[in-house]
PDB file of C-alpha atoms and ligand atoms in Angstrom:
ATOM      1  CA  MET A  23      -6.109  -5.985 -12.490  1.00 97.00           C
ATOM      2  CA  LYS A  24      -6.687  -4.962  -9.830  1.00 98.00           C
ATOM      3  CA  ILE A  25      -5.464  -1.755  -8.079  1.00 98.00           C
ATOM      4  CA  LEU A  26      -5.393  -1.772  -4.833  1.00 98.00           C
ATOM      5  CA  ALA A  27      -2.990   0.442  -2.833  1.00 98.00           C
ATOM      6  CA  VAL A  28      -1.318   0.414   0.833  1.00 98.00           C
ATOM      7  CA  ALA A  29      -1.851   3.488   2.833  1.00 95.00           C
ATOM      8  CA  ASN A  30      -2.182   5.890   5.848  1.00 92.00           C
ATOM      9  CA  GLN A  31      -0.910   9.130   6.881  1.00 88.00           C
ATOM     10  CA  LYS A  32       0.806   8.165   9.600  1.00 88.00           C
ATOM     11  CA  GLY A  33       4.329   7.095   9.553  1.00 91.00           C
ATOM     12  CA  GLY A  34       5.531   3.337  11.023  1.00 93.00           C
ATOM     13  CA  VAL A  35       2.225   1.102  11.211  1.00 94.00           C
ATOM     14  CA  GLY A  36       3.396  -1.196   8.428  1.00 97.00           C
ATOM     15  CA  LYS A  37       2.253   0.020   5.863  1.00 97.00           C
ATOM     16  CA  SER A  38       5.554  -2.045   3.550  1.00 97.00           C
ATOM     17  CA  THR A  39       4.482  -4.816   5.891  1.00 97.00           C
ATOM     18  CA  ILE A  40       1.737  -5.208   4.527  1.00 98.00           C
ATOM     19  CA  ALA A  41       1.712  -4.371   1.029  1.00 98.00           C
ATOM     20  CA  THR A  42       4.718  -6.760   0.563  1.00 97.00           C
ATOM     21  CA  ASN A  43       3.664  -9.764   2.695  1.00 97.00           C
ATOM     22  CA  LEU A  44       0.454  -9.353   0.721  1.00 98.00           C
ATOM     23  CA  ALA A  45       2.220  -8.996  -2.682  1.00 98.00           C
ATOM     24  CA  MET A  46       3.077 -12.173  -2.112  1.00 97.00           C
ATOM     25  CA  ALA A  47       0.689 -13.831  -0.406  1.00 98.00           C
ATOM     26  CA  MET A  48      -1.581 -12.834  -3.166  1.00 98.00           C
ATOM     27  CA  ALA A  49       2.063 -14.521  -5.552  1.00 98.00           C
ATOM     28  CA  LEU A  50       1.428 -17.447  -3.792  1.00 97.00           C
ATOM     29  CA  THR A  51      -1.979 -18.518  -5.399  1.00 98.00           C
ATOM     30  CA  GLY A  52      -0.875 -18.098  -8.752  1.00 98.00           C
ATOM     31  CA  ALA A  53      -1.698 -14.480  -9.636  1.00 98.00           C
ATOM     32  CA  ARG A  54       0.526 -12.941 -11.234  1.00 98.00           C
ATOM     33  CA  THR A  55       1.240  -9.904  -9.321  1.00 98.00           C
ATOM     34  CA  LEU A  56       2.990  -6.443  -9.673  1.00 98.00           C
ATOM     35  CA  LEU A  57       3.945  -4.666  -5.900  1.00 98.00           C
ATOM     36  CA  VAL A  58       4.879  -0.963  -7.215  1.00 98.00           C
ATOM     37  CA  ASP A  59       7.267   0.744  -4.519  1.00 98.00           C
ATOM     38  CA  ALA A  60       5.644   4.422  -4.059  1.00 98.00           C
ATOM     39  CA  ASP A  61       7.791   5.656  -0.959  1.00 98.00           C
ATOM     40  CA  TYR A  62      11.310   6.342  -1.988  1.00 97.00           C
ATOM     41  CA  GLN A  63      12.844   4.327   1.298  1.00 95.00           C
ATOM     42  CA  ALA A  64      12.079   1.843  -0.903  1.00 96.00           C
ATOM     43  CA  ASN A  65      10.960  -0.837   1.690  1.00 95.00           C
ATOM     44  CA  SER A  66       9.369  -2.881  -0.634  1.00 96.00           C
ATOM     45  CA  THR A  67      12.218  -2.662  -2.573  1.00 96.00           C
ATOM     46  CA  ALA A  68      13.932  -3.715  -0.495  1.00 92.00           C
ATOM     47  CA  ALA A  69      13.101  -7.955  -0.305  1.00 85.00           C
ATOM     48  CA  PHE A  70      14.345  -7.994  -4.226  1.00 88.00           C
ATOM     49  CA  ASP A  71      17.902  -8.434  -5.569  1.00 83.00           C
ATOM     50  CA  VAL A  72      17.648  -4.404  -7.911  1.00 91.00           C
ATOM     51  CA  THR A  73      20.090  -2.458  -8.479  1.00 89.00           C
ATOM     52  CA  PRO A  74      19.130   1.007  -8.767  1.00 87.00           C
ATOM     53  CA  ASP A  75      18.596   2.858 -11.567  1.00 92.00           C
ATOM     54  CA  PRO A  76      16.123   6.432 -11.610  1.00 91.00           C
ATOM     55  CA  SER A  77      14.887   6.287 -14.920  1.00 91.00           C
ATOM     56  CA  HIS A  78      13.074   2.350 -13.824  1.00 94.00           C
ATOM     57  CA  THR A  79      10.799   3.555 -11.603  1.00 97.00           C
ATOM     58  CA  LEU A  80       6.841   5.728 -11.038  1.00 97.00           C
ATOM     59  CA  SER A  81       9.781   8.937 -11.637  1.00 97.00           C
ATOM     60  CA  ALA A  82       9.567   6.552 -15.170  1.00 97.00           C
ATOM     61  CA  TRP A  83       6.306   8.688 -16.764  1.00 96.00           C
ATOM     62  CA  LEU A  84       7.514  11.831 -15.847  1.00 96.00           C
ATOM     63  CA  PRO A  85       8.245  13.902 -19.100  1.00 92.00           C
ATOM     64  CA  ARG A  86      12.585  14.006 -17.995  1.00 90.00           C
ATOM     65  CA  TYR A  87      12.515   9.906 -19.118  1.00 92.00           C
ATOM     66  CA  GLY A  88       9.253   9.840 -20.589  1.00 86.00           C
ATOM     67  CA  ARG A  89       9.719   6.268 -20.922  1.00 87.00           C
ATOM     68  CA  ALA A  90       7.523   2.515 -19.114  1.00 90.00           C
ATOM     69  CA  PRO A  91       9.982   1.707 -17.436  1.00 95.00           C
ATOM     70  CA  THR A  92      11.954  -2.111 -16.636  1.00 93.00           C
ATOM     71  CA  LEU A  93       9.807  -4.546 -13.669  1.00 96.00           C
ATOM     72  CA  HIS A  94      12.071  -6.668 -11.590  1.00 96.00           C
ATOM     73  CA  HIS A  95      11.510 -10.364 -11.225  1.00 96.00           C
ATOM     74  CA  HIS A  96      11.541 -11.319  -7.259  1.00 96.00           C
ATOM     75  CA  PRO A  97      14.636 -13.275  -6.646  1.00 94.00           C
ATOM     76  CA  THR A  98      12.189 -16.756  -5.864  1.00 95.00           C
ATOM     77  CA  MET A  99       8.941 -16.287  -6.899  1.00 96.00           C
ATOM     78  CA  PRO A 100       8.028 -15.885 -10.375  1.00 97.00           C
ATOM     79  CA  THR A 101       4.600 -14.134 -10.245  1.00 98.00           C
ATOM     80  CA  LEU A 102       6.009 -11.922  -8.004  1.00 98.00           C
ATOM     81  CA  ASP A 103       7.757  -8.287  -9.772  1.00 98.00           C
ATOM     82  CA  ILE A 104       8.425  -4.812  -8.806  1.00 98.00           C
ATOM     83  CA  LEU A 105       8.331  -1.722  -9.934  1.00 98.00           C
ATOM     84  CA  PRO A 106      10.789  -0.375  -8.272  1.00 98.00           C
ATOM     85  CA  ALA A 107      12.111   3.315  -4.864  1.00 98.00           C
ATOM     86  CA  PHE A 108      14.881   4.691  -5.271  1.00 97.00           C
ATOM     87  CA  ILE A 109      15.551   7.449  -3.435  1.00 96.00           C
ATOM     88  CA  THR A 110      15.836   9.588  -6.750  1.00 96.00           C
ATOM     89  CA  MET A 111      12.676  10.091  -6.460  1.00 97.00           C
ATOM     90  CA  ALA A 112      12.727  12.343  -3.736  1.00 97.00           C
ATOM     91  CA  ASP A 113      14.727  14.644  -6.045  1.00 96.00           C
ATOM     92  CA  ASP A 114      12.336  13.947  -9.137  1.00 97.00           C
ATOM     93  CA  GLU A 115       9.414  14.602  -6.514  1.00 97.00           C
ATOM     94  CA  TRP A 116      10.659  18.366  -6.289  1.00 96.00           C
ATOM     95  CA  GLU A 117      10.885  18.546  -9.899  1.00 95.00           C
ATOM     96  CA  ALA A 118       7.820  17.424 -10.254  1.00 97.00           C
ATOM     97  CA  ILE A 119       6.246  20.151  -7.653  1.00 96.00           C
ATOM     98  CA  GLU A 120       8.203  22.963  -8.862  1.00 96.00           C
ATOM     99  CA  THR A 121       7.510  22.153 -13.032  1.00 96.00           C
ATOM    100  CA  ARG A 122       3.708  21.852 -12.286  1.00 96.00           C
ATOM    101  CA  VAL A 123       3.014  18.215 -13.108  1.00 97.00           C
ATOM    102  CA  ASP A 124      -0.017  15.890 -13.056  1.00 96.00           C
ATOM    103  CA  PRO A 125       0.009  13.494 -11.244  1.00 96.00           C
ATOM    104  CA  LEU A 126      -2.949  12.596 -13.047  1.00 96.00           C
ATOM    105  CA  LYS A 127      -0.545  11.711 -15.579  1.00 95.00           C
ATOM    106  CA  LEU A 128       1.797   9.064 -14.870  1.00 96.00           C
ATOM    107  CA  ALA A 129      -1.100   7.294 -12.481  1.00 97.00           C
ATOM    108  CA  ALA A 130      -2.825   7.114 -16.089  1.00 96.00           C
ATOM    109  CA  PRO A 131      -0.215   4.646 -17.301  1.00 96.00           C
ATOM    110  CA  LEU A 132       0.494   3.363 -14.187  1.00 97.00           C
ATOM    111  CA  ARG A 133      -3.126   1.960 -14.398  1.00 96.00           C
ATOM    112  CA  THR A 134      -2.754   0.936 -18.363  1.00 96.00           C
ATOM    113  CA  THR A 135       0.921  -0.211 -19.177  1.00 96.00           C
ATOM    114  CA  TYR A 136       0.447  -3.423 -16.857  1.00 96.00           C
ATOM    115  CA  ALA A 137      -3.142  -4.162 -18.234  1.00 96.00           C
ATOM    116  CA  THR A 138      -3.062  -7.229 -18.806  1.00 97.00           C
ATOM    117  CA  ASP A 139       0.068  -8.812 -17.768  1.00 97.00           C
ATOM    118  CA  TYR A 140      -0.890  -8.877 -14.513  1.00 98.00           C
ATOM    119  CA  ASP A 141      -4.106  -9.755 -11.787  1.00 98.00           C
ATOM    120  CA  TRP A 142      -2.786  -7.466  -8.801  1.00 98.00           C
ATOM    121  CA  MET A 143      -0.738  -4.785  -8.635  1.00 98.00           C
ATOM    122  CA  ILE A 144      -0.396  -3.502  -5.282  1.00 98.00           C
ATOM    123  CA  ILE A 145       1.041   0.312  -4.501  1.00 98.00           C
ATOM    124  CA  ASP A 146       2.841   0.749  -1.375  1.00 98.00           C
ATOM    125  CA  CYS A 147       2.324   4.015  -0.607  1.00 97.00           C
ATOM    126  CA  PRO A 148       4.712   6.130   1.270  1.00 96.00           C
ATOM    127  CA  PRO A 149       3.215   8.712   4.227  1.00 92.00           C
ATOM    128  CA  ALA A 150       2.678  12.472   3.638  1.00 85.00           C
ATOM    129  CA  LEU A 151      -0.269  11.543   1.560  1.00 85.00           C
ATOM    130  CA  ALA A 152       0.183  15.300   0.001  1.00 86.00           C
ATOM    131  CA  SER A 153       3.060  13.737  -1.446  1.00 93.00           C
ATOM    132  CA  PHE A 154       3.548  13.811  -5.410  1.00 97.00           C
ATOM    133  CA  TRP A 155       3.547   9.839  -5.469  1.00 98.00           C
ATOM    134  CA  ALA A 156       0.850   9.099  -2.560  1.00 96.00           C
ATOM    135  CA  ARG A 157      -1.300  11.517  -4.611  1.00 95.00           C
ATOM    136  CA  VAL A 158      -0.325   9.715  -8.223  1.00 97.00           C
ATOM    137  CA  ALA A 159      -0.165   5.972  -5.844  1.00 97.00           C
ATOM    138  CA  LEU A 160      -4.128   6.739  -4.822  1.00 95.00           C
ATOM    139  CA  LEU A 161      -5.291   8.775  -8.428  1.00 96.00           C
ATOM    140  CA  ALA A 162      -4.459   4.832 -10.066  1.00 97.00           C
ATOM    141  CA  ALA A 163      -5.740   3.093  -7.451  1.00 97.00           C
ATOM    142  CA  HIS A 164      -8.644   1.483  -7.240  1.00 96.00           C
ATOM    143  CA  ARG A 165      -8.959   0.488  -3.721  1.00 95.00           C
ATOM    144  CA  ILE A 166      -7.557   1.410  -0.618  1.00 95.00           C
ATOM    145  CA  LEU A 167      -6.132  -0.924   2.487  1.00 97.00           C
ATOM    146  CA  ILE A 168      -5.272   1.438   5.546  1.00 95.00           C
ATOM    147  CA  PRO A 169      -3.198   0.246   8.162  1.00 95.00           C
ATOM    148  CA  ILE A 170      -3.418   1.273  11.808  1.00 92.00           C
ATOM    149  CA  THR A 171      -1.563   0.438  14.635  1.00 91.00           C
ATOM    150  CA  PRO A 172      -3.816   0.638  17.561  1.00 89.00           C
ATOM    151  CA  GLY A 173      -2.286   3.664  20.230  1.00 83.00           C
ATOM    152  CA  PRO A 174      -3.498   6.273  21.837  1.00 78.00           C
ATOM    153  CA  PHE A 175      -2.701   8.262  18.649  1.00 74.00           C
ATOM    154  CA  PRO A 176      -4.738   5.971  16.121  1.00 64.00           C
ATOM    155  CA  LEU A 177      -6.768   9.402  14.817  1.00 66.00           C
ATOM    156  CA  ILE A 178      -3.503  10.833  13.759  1.00 70.00           C
ATOM    157  CA  GLY A 179      -3.732  11.747  10.125  1.00 73.00           C
ATOM    158  CA  PHE A 180      -6.645   9.192   9.936  1.00 77.00           C
ATOM    159  CA  ARG A 181      -9.336  12.266   8.530  1.00 77.00           C
ATOM    160  CA  GLN A 182      -6.778  13.807   6.598  1.00 79.00           C
ATOM    161  CA  LEU A 183      -7.320  10.591   4.761  1.00 83.00           C
ATOM    162  CA  PHE A 184     -10.723  10.339   4.591  1.00 84.00           C
ATOM    163  CA  ASN A 185     -11.242  14.016   3.615  1.00 85.00           C
ATOM    164  CA  ARG A 186      -8.129  13.350   0.165  1.00 85.00           C
ATOM    165  CA  ILE A 187     -10.013  10.128  -0.759  1.00 89.00           C
ATOM    166  CA  ASP A 188     -13.702  12.074  -1.027  1.00 87.00           C
ATOM    167  CA  TYR A 189     -11.816  15.253  -2.562  1.00 88.00           C
ATOM    168  CA  ILE A 190     -10.640  12.600  -5.131  1.00 89.00           C
ATOM    169  CA  ARG A 191     -13.653  10.761  -5.931  1.00 87.00           C
ATOM    170  CA  HIS A 192     -16.042  13.860  -5.796  1.00 84.00           C
ATOM    171  CA  HIS A 193     -13.817  16.205  -8.370  1.00 83.00           C
ATOM    172  CA  ALA A 194     -14.490  13.371 -10.610  1.00 79.00           C
ATOM    173  CA  LEU A 195     -10.091  12.885 -10.297  1.00 87.00           C
ATOM    174  CA  ASN A 196     -10.828   9.163  -9.569  1.00 92.00           C
ATOM    175  CA  PRO A 197     -14.036   8.275  -8.929  1.00 90.00           C
ATOM    176  CA  SER A 198     -13.635   4.502  -8.883  1.00 89.00           C
ATOM    177  CA  LEU A 199     -11.446   4.933  -5.931  1.00 92.00           C
ATOM    178  CA  ARG A 200     -13.392   2.944  -2.965  1.00 92.00           C
ATOM    179  CA  VAL A 201     -12.078   2.616   1.030  1.00 92.00           C
ATOM    180  CA  LEU A 202     -10.987  -1.881   1.186  1.00 94.00           C
ATOM    181  CA  GLY A 203     -10.787  -1.250   5.197  1.00 94.00           C
ATOM    182  CA  VAL A 204      -8.782  -0.839   8.282  1.00 94.00           C
ATOM    183  CA  VAL A 205      -6.364  -3.288   8.806  1.00 96.00           C
ATOM    184  CA  ALA A 206      -5.240  -3.617  12.691  1.00 95.00           C
ATOM    185  CA  ASN A 207      -1.174  -4.316  12.484  1.00 96.00           C
ATOM    186  CA  MET A 208       1.093  -4.919  15.469  1.00 95.00           C
ATOM    187  CA  VAL A 209      -1.978  -5.980  17.790  1.00 94.00           C
ATOM    188  CA  ASP A 210      -0.347  -6.634  21.479  1.00 91.00           C
ATOM    189  CA  VAL A 211      -2.049  -7.859  23.922  1.00 87.00           C
ATOM    190  CA  ARG A 212       0.243  -7.205  26.763  1.00 89.00           C
ATOM    191  CA  THR A 213      -1.797  -2.980  26.175  1.00 87.00           C
ATOM    192  CA  MET A 214      -4.931  -1.851  26.984  1.00 84.00           C
ATOM    193  CA  PHE A 215      -5.140  -0.444  22.870  1.00 84.00           C
ATOM    194  CA  GLY A 216      -4.402  -4.010  21.855  1.00 84.00           C
ATOM    195  CA  ARG A 217      -6.427  -5.801  23.816  1.00 86.00           C
ATOM    196  CA  ASP A 218      -9.844  -4.758  22.734  1.00 86.00           C
ATOM    197  CA  VAL A 219      -8.667  -3.459  19.576  1.00 87.00           C
ATOM    198  CA  ARG A 220     -12.241  -3.161  17.884  1.00 87.00           C
ATOM    199  CA  ALA A 221     -13.592  -1.062  20.403  1.00 86.00           C
ATOM    200  CA  LEU A 222     -10.943   0.884  19.983  1.00 85.00           C
ATOM    201  CA  LEU A 223     -10.114   1.035  16.165  1.00 86.00           C
ATOM    202  CA  THR A 224     -14.477   1.732  16.339  1.00 86.00           C
ATOM    203  CA  SER A 225     -14.826   4.687  17.899  1.00 82.00           C
ATOM    204  CA  ILE A 226     -13.295   6.022  14.997  1.00 82.00           C
ATOM    205  CA  THR A 227     -14.638   4.340  12.267  1.00 86.00           C
ATOM    206  CA  PRO A 228     -18.147   2.277  11.308  1.00 87.00           C
ATOM    207  CA  ASP A 229     -17.283  -1.070  12.413  1.00 89.00           C
ATOM    208  CA  ALA A 230     -18.221  -3.135   8.772  1.00 90.00           C
ATOM    209  CA  MET A 231     -15.169  -0.615   7.744  1.00 91.00           C
ATOM    210  CA  ILE A 232     -12.845  -2.951  10.622  1.00 93.00           C
ATOM    211  CA  PHE A 233     -11.009  -6.026   9.198  1.00 96.00           C
ATOM    212  CA  ARG A 234     -11.823  -9.238  11.105  1.00 95.00           C
ATOM    213  CA  THR A 235      -8.278  -9.978  10.813  1.00 97.00           C
ATOM    214  CA  GLU A 236      -5.704  -8.385  12.781  1.00 96.00           C
ATOM    215  CA  ILE A 237      -1.520  -9.114  12.784  1.00 97.00           C
ATOM    216  CA  PRO A 238      -0.069  -9.160  15.790  1.00 96.00           C
ATOM    217  CA  VAL A 239       2.718  -7.376  16.668  1.00 96.00           C
ATOM    218  CA  ALA A 240       5.526 -10.395  15.902  1.00 97.00           C
ATOM    219  CA  ALA A 241       8.889 -11.003  15.834  1.00 96.00           C
ATOM    220  CA  SER A 242       9.625 -13.068  13.401  1.00 96.00           C
ATOM    221  CA  LEU A 243       7.965 -10.717  10.333  1.00 96.00           C
ATOM    222  CA  VAL A 244      10.806  -8.164  11.487  1.00 96.00           C
ATOM    223  CA  ASN A 245      13.609 -11.146  11.646  1.00 96.00           C
ATOM    224  CA  ALA A 246      12.173 -12.227   8.214  1.00 95.00           C
ATOM    225  CA  GLN A 247      12.564  -8.008   7.090  1.00 94.00           C
ATOM    226  CA  GLY A 248      15.504  -8.405   7.621  1.00 93.00           C
ATOM    227  CA  ARG A 249      16.636 -11.224   5.825  1.00 92.00           C
ATOM    228  CA  GLY A 250      14.770  -9.884   2.468  1.00 92.00           C
ATOM    229  CA  HIS A 251      11.943 -11.871   2.897  1.00 94.00           C
ATOM    230  CA  THR A 252       8.899 -11.668   3.834  1.00 95.00           C
ATOM    231  CA  ILE A 253       7.640 -14.183   6.191  1.00 96.00           C
ATOM    232  CA  LEU A 254       5.325 -16.803   3.606  1.00 95.00           C
ATOM    233  CA  ASP A 255       8.826 -17.043   1.877  1.00 93.00           C
ATOM    234  CA  ASP A 256      10.445 -17.176   5.341  1.00 93.00           C
ATOM    235  CA  ASP A 257       7.959 -19.473   7.349  1.00 94.00           C
ATOM    236  CA  PRO A 258       5.574 -20.358   5.728  1.00 94.00           C
ATOM    237  CA  GLN A 259       4.376 -22.675   9.064  1.00 95.00           C
ATOM    238  CA  ASN A 260       4.652 -19.372  11.054  1.00 95.00           C
ATOM    239  CA  ARG A 261       0.938 -18.486  12.541  1.00 95.00           C
ATOM    240  CA  VAL A 262       1.777 -14.811  11.314  1.00 96.00           C
ATOM    241  CA  ALA A 263       2.093 -16.501   7.387  1.00 97.00           C
ATOM    242  CA  TYR A 264      -1.375 -17.602   7.876  1.00 97.00           C
ATOM    243  CA  THR A 265      -2.457 -14.442   9.532  1.00 97.00           C
ATOM    244  CA  PHE A 266      -1.113 -12.749   5.859  1.00 98.00           C
ATOM    245  CA  VAL A 267      -3.841 -15.800   4.060  1.00 97.00           C
ATOM    246  CA  ALA A 268      -6.697 -14.520   6.305  1.00 98.00           C
ATOM    247  CA  LEU A 269      -5.794 -10.984   5.204  1.00 98.00           C
ATOM    248  CA  LEU A 270      -6.027 -12.011   1.297  1.00 98.00           C
ATOM    249  CA  GLU A 271      -8.700 -14.124   1.465  1.00 98.00           C
ATOM    250  CA  GLU A 272     -10.773 -11.274   3.168  1.00 97.00           C
ATOM    251  CA  VAL A 273      -9.655  -8.619   0.716  1.00 97.00           C
ATOM    252  CA  LEU A 274     -10.796 -11.242  -2.318  1.00 97.00           C
ATOM    253  CA  ASP A 275     -14.033 -10.878   0.380  1.00 95.00           C
ATOM    254  CA  ARG A 276     -14.149  -7.723   0.371  1.00 94.00           C
ATOM    255  CA  TRP A 277     -13.131  -5.685  -3.789  1.00 94.00           C
ATOM    256  CA  ASP A 278     -16.571  -6.089  -4.735  1.00 89.00           C
ATOM    257  CA  LYS A 279     -18.406  -4.702  -1.739  1.00 79.00           C
ATOM    258  CA  PRO A 280     -16.436  -1.730  -1.111  1.00 62.00           C
ATOM    259  CA  ASN A 281     -17.742   0.163   2.376  1.00 63.00           C
ATOM    260  CA  ASP A 282     -19.220   3.981   0.845  1.00 60.00           C
ATOM    261  CA  LEU A 283     -18.673   5.262   4.726  1.00 56.00           C
ATOM    262  CA  MET A 284     -16.863   7.936   5.184  1.00 49.00           C
ATOM    263  CA  PRO A 285     -15.620   9.044   8.601  1.00 45.00           C
ATOM    264  CA  GLY A 286     -14.414  12.244   9.453  1.00 39.00           C
ATOM    265  CA  THR A 287     -16.186  14.624   6.606  1.00 36.00           C
ATOM    266  CA  ASN A 288     -19.097  15.116   8.197  1.00 30.00           C
TER     267      ASN A 288
HETATM  268  N1  LIG B 330       3.556  -6.939  13.147  1.00 65.23           N
HETATM  269  C1  LIG B 330       4.059  -6.232  12.857  1.00 65.23           C
HETATM  270  N2  LIG B 330       5.249  -6.388  14.123  1.00 65.23           N
HETATM  271  C2  LIG B 330       7.163  -6.226  14.540  1.00 65.23           C
HETATM  272  N3  LIG B 330       7.074  -5.854  13.731  1.00 65.23           N
HETATM  273  C3  LIG B 330       6.053  -4.448  13.313  1.00 65.23           C
HETATM  274  C4  LIG B 330       4.621  -5.394  12.445  1.00 65.23           C
HETATM  275  N4  LIG B 330       4.436  -4.181  10.535  1.00 65.23           N
HETATM  276  C5  LIG B 330       5.402  -3.347  11.267  1.00 65.23           C
HETATM  277  N5  LIG B 330       6.764  -4.066  11.833  1.00 65.23           N
HETATM  278  C6  LIG B 330       7.350  -3.065  12.072  1.00 65.23           C
HETATM  279  O1  LIG B 330       8.108  -2.040  12.075  1.00 65.23           O
HETATM  280  C7  LIG B 330       8.233  -1.346  11.616  1.00 65.23           C
HETATM  281  C8  LIG B 330       7.299   0.226  10.835  1.00 65.23           C
HETATM  282  O2  LIG B 330       6.661  -0.890   9.477  1.00 65.23           O
HETATM  283  P1  LIG B 330       6.516  -0.738   8.352  1.00 65.23           P
HETATM  284  O3  LIG B 330       7.710  -0.018   7.649  1.00 65.23           O
HETATM  285  O4  LIG B 330       6.352  -1.437   7.509  1.00 65.23           O
HETATM  286  O5  LIG B 330       5.703   0.900   8.211  1.00 65.23           O
HETATM  287  P2  LIG B 330       5.611   1.878   6.945  1.00 65.23           P
HETATM  288  O6  LIG B 330       3.953   2.503   7.727  1.00 65.23           O
HETATM  289  O7  LIG B 330       5.508   1.412   5.618  1.00 65.23           O
HETATM  290  O8  LIG B 330       6.263   3.025   7.991  1.00 65.23           O
HETATM  291  P3  LIG B 330       6.026   4.171   6.687  1.00 65.23           P
HETATM  292  O9  LIG B 330       5.994   4.831   6.865  1.00 65.23           O
HETATM  293  O10 LIG B 330       8.289   4.687   6.567  1.00 65.23           O
HETATM  294  O11 LIG B 330       6.665   4.053   5.261  1.00 65.23           O
HETATM  295  C9  LIG B 330       9.015  -2.550  10.591  1.00 65.23           C
HETATM  296  O12 LIG B 330      10.606  -2.262  11.305  1.00 65.23           O
HETATM  297  C10 LIG B 330       8.898  -2.948  10.436  1.00 65.23           C
HETATM  298  O13 LIG B 330       9.776  -4.660  10.939  1.00 65.23           O
HETATM  299 MG1  LIG B 331       6.720   2.303   4.383  1.00 65.23          MG
END
């Protein structure tokens, strides 16, 4: 099983949108895919018909619960399952920090429990990478995909993210962690940032780090989310649906040649 975390320190850049649509694109190829919602805002969970149960989230491996969680199937896609998130993870996070739970104690079973049941695990990370759940995600993941929204403030949180990845690797907490790349989301050609995304991104990260696929700003994506769908099951012929297929192809292509360049750490 390959584990991909979709992460950025910055909020609202499309982590959940990319995690859910990419997971659906993977599942559509027949790959057994597990989407893990590590954010108690539970945006990725919204597309699944799930009744809240605090003990069947990532919290399941905390001492308070202490057993593997039950997963849920996607309502229509047989190869897509979810480990959901609920708001109760906010209290559990507070307790985990207060009682000094080591996030590795949760990352380890997350890595191993489903290793033979799935081909892919996609983790939708919360913003604020210092949070307990983000740590669990980054300690479990093999690769990180970083969504960025081209705008005047793309650098916010970017340096912190790379510092954190560097720390995790070099302190042998998760030596296999690599950055898969940076993907531009909500590209709006009406803005100067949207017209020349690559110029903007190369000002903060090496060119090799940037995905060729750019996701446009698209009302169809938001409307699909409003109906509890991804664009791939809501409107498969939509041009944005093809964007996620292209993104998946690039993820597969990059997987074994991840980028070792660490901008912001020198
Ligand atoms: N390509 C896009 N075009 C139009 N709207 C988008 C696009 N991508 C995401 N959005 C919208 O932008 C908002 C933020 O997206 P999303 O929730 O995926 O970001 P996030 O990084 O997961 O946010 P958070 O940090 O709160 O978890 C949502 O309302 C979503 O519908
Ligand atoms: Mg989110």
